Short mmCIF file of C-alpha atoms in Angstrom, two decimals:
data_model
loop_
_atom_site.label_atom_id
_atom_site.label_comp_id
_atom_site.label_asym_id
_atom_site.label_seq_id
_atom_site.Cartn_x
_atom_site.Cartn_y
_atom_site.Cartn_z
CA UNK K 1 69.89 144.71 351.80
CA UNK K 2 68.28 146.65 354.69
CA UNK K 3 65.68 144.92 356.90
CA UNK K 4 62.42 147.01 355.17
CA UNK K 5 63.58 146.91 351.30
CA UNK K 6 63.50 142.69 352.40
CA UNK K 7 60.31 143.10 353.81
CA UNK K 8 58.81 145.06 351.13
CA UNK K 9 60.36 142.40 347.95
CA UNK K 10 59.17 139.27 349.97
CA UNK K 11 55.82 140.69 350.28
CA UNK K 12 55.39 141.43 346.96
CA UNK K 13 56.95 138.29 345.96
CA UNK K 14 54.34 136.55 348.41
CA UNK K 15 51.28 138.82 346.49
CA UNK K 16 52.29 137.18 342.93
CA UNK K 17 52.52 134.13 343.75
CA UNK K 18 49.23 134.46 345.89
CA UNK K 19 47.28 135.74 342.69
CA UNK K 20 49.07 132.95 340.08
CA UNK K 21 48.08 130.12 342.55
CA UNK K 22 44.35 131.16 342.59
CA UNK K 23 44.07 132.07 338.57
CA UNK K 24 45.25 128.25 338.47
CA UNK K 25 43.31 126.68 341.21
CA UNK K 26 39.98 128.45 339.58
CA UNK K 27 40.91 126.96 335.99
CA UNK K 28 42.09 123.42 336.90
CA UNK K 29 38.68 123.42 338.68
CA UNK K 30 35.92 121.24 337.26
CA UNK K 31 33.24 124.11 335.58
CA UNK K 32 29.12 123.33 336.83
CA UNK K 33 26.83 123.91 333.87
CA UNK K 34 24.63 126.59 333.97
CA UNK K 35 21.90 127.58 331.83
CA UNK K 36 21.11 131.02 330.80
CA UNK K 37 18.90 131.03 334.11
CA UNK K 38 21.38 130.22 336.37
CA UNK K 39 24.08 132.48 335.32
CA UNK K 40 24.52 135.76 336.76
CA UNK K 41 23.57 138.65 334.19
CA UNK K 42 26.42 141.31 333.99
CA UNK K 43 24.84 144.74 334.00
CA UNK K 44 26.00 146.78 330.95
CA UNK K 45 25.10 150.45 330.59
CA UNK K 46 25.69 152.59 327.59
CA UNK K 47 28.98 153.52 329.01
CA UNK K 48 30.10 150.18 329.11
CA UNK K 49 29.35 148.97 325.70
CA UNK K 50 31.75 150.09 322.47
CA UNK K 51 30.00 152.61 320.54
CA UNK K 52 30.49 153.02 316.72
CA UNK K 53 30.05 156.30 315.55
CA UNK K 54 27.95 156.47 312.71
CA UNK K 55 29.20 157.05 308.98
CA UNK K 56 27.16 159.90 308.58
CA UNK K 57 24.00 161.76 309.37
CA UNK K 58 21.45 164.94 309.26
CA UNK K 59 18.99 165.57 311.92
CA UNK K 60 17.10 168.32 313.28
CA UNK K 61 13.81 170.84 312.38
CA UNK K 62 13.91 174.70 311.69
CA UNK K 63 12.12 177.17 309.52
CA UNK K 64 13.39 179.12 306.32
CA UNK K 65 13.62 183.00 307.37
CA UNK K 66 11.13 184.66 304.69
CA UNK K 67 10.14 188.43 305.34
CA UNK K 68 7.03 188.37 303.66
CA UNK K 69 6.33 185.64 305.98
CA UNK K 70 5.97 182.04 304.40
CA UNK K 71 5.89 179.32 306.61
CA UNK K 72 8.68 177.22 304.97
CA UNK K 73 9.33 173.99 307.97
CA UNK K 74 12.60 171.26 307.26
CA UNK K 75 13.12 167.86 309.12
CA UNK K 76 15.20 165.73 308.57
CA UNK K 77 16.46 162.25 310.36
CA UNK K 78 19.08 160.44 307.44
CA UNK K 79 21.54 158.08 308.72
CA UNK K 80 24.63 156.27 307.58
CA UNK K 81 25.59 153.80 309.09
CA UNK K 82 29.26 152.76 310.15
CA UNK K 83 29.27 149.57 308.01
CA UNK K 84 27.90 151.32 304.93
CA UNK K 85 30.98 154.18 305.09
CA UNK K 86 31.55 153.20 301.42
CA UNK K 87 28.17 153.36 300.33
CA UNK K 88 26.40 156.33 301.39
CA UNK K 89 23.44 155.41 298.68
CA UNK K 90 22.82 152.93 301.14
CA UNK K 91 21.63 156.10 303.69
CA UNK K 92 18.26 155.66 305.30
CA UNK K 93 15.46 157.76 306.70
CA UNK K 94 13.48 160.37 305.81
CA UNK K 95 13.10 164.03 305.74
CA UNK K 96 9.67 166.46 304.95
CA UNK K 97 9.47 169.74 303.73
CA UNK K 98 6.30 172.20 304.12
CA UNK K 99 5.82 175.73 302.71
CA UNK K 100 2.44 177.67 303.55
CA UNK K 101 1.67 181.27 302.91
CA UNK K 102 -1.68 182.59 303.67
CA UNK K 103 -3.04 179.06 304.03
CA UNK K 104 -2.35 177.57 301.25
CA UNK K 105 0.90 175.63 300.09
CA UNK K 106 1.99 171.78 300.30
CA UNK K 107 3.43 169.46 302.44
CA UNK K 108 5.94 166.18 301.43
CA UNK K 109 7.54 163.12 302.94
CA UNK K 110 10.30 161.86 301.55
CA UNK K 111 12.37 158.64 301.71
CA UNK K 112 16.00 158.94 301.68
CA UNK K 113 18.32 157.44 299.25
CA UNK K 114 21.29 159.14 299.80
CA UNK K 115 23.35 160.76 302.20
CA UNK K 116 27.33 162.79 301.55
CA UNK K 117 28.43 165.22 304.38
CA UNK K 118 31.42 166.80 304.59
CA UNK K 119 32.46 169.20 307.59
CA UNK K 120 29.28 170.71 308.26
CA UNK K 121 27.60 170.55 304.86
CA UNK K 122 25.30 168.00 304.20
CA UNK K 123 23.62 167.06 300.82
CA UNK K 124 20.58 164.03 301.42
CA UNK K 125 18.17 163.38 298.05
CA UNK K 126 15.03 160.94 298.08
CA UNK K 127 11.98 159.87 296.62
CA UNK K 128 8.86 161.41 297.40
CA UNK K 129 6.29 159.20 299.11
CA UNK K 130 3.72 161.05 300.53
CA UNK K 131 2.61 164.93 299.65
CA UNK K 132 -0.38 167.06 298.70
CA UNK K 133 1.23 168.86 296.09
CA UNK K 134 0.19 167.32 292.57
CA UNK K 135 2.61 165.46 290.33
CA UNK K 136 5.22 165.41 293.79
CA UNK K 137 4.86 161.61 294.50
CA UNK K 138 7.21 159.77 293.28
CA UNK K 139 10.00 162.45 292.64
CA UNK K 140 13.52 162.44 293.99
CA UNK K 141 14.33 165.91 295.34
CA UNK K 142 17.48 166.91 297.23
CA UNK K 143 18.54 168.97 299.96
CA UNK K 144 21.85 170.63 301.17
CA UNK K 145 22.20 172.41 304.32
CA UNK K 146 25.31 174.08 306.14
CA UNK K 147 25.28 173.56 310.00
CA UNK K 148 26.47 176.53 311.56
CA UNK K 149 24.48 176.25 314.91
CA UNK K 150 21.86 177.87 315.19
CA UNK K 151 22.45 180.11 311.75
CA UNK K 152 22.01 177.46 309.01
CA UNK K 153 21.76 177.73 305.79
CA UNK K 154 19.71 175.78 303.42
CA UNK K 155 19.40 174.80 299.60
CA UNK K 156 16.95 172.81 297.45
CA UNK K 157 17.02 171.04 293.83
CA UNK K 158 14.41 172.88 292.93
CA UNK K 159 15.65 175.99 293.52
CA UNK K 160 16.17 176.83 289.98
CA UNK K 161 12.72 175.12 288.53
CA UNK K 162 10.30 176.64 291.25
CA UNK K 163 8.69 172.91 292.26
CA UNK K 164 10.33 169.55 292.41
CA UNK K 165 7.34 168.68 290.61
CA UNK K 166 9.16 170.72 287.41
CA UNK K 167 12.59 168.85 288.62
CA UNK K 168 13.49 166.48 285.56
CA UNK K 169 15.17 163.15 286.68
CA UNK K 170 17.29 164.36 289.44
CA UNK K 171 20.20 161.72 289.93
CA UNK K 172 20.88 160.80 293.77
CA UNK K 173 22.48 163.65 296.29
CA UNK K 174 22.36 166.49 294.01
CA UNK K 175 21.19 169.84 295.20
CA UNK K 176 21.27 173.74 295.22
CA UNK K 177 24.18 175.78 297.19
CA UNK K 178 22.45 176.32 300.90
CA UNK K 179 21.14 180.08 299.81
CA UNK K 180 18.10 180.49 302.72
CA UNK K 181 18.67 181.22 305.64
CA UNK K 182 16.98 179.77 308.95
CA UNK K 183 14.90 181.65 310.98
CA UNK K 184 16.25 182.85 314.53
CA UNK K 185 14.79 180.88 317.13
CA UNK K 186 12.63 178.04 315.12
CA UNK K 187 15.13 175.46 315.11
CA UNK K 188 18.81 173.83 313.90
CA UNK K 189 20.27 171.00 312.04
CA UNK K 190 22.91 168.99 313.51
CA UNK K 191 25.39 167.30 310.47
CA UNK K 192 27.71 164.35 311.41
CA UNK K 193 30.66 164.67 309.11
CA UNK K 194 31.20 161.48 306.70
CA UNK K 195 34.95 160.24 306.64
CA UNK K 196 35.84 157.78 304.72
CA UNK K 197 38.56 155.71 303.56
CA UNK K 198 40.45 157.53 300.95
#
């Protein structure tokens, strides 16, 4: 063997058995108690910690493109979350719904109780909590909505009966095909596709 390839094995012979004599030393060595004062606090950062993507969600505000100009305003914040893949009646949030036209129209808040995506389609129902629009409280509506960035397109239960207050017992995530359109420049929706187990 030549003089350097020696030099080079002993060395890193010399570096292992370096690093397994101190990973001994420091656990054969008696431990000093600390309390949660005394020990040092690791700094985590979001980077550092494991994130778990959730199951599924909708987010995100826009208006409904209407020429005769009806001021028709969607939000929504519904969330699945990772443990409840298999479950998505066990969604949460809540999403509200406006429609004005020279002044007058409603307004509702609505709890969710659902939540399927799938791709970029979404479909989130609820129960009415909170709305000025008579006979609304208290009556689960639905909403689907295709996230195309930017271009969505939107769809309601009561698309066919003209209110949700005319709705008749809707059952959970059920909803129109996402017909509207949103208007340019108001505002997106942002879909997190569900995957589960199948």
């Amino acid at each position: 063997m030549k003089r350097r390839t020696k030099i080079v094995v002993l060395g890193s012979a010399l570096l292992l058995t370096a690093g397994a004599a101190s990973a001994a030393t420091a656990s054969d060595a008696p431990r000093e108690r600390t309390t949660a004062s005394d020990a040092p606090r690791e700094r985590t950062t979001a980077s550092d910690a494991p994130r778990q993507r959730e199951a599924a969600a909708l987010t995100g505000t826009a208006k409904l493109y209407r020429s005769a100009g009806d001021d028709i305003t969607f939000s929504f914040d519904a969330h699945l979350a990772a443990e409840d893949k298999a479950d998505p009646s066990k969604a949460t949030g809540t999403f509200e719904f406006s429609h004005y036209l020279n002044g007058e129209g409603a307004r509702a808040e609505v709890k969710v109780d659902c939540l399927l995506t799938g791709g970029k389609v979404a479909v989130v129902s609820g129960v009415v909590t909170d709305s000025d629009l008579p006979g609304a409280k208290g009556k689960r509506v639905g909403v689907t909505v295709h996230d195309l960035g930017r271009r969505d397109r939107l769809g309601y239960s009561w698309a066919s009966t003209g209110s949700p207050v005319d709705t008749k017992e809707l059952p959970t995530c059920v909803s129109s095909a996402p017909f509207e359109k949103v208007a340019k420049g108001t505002g997106d929706f942002t879909v997190v596709p569900w995957q589960p187990e199948l």
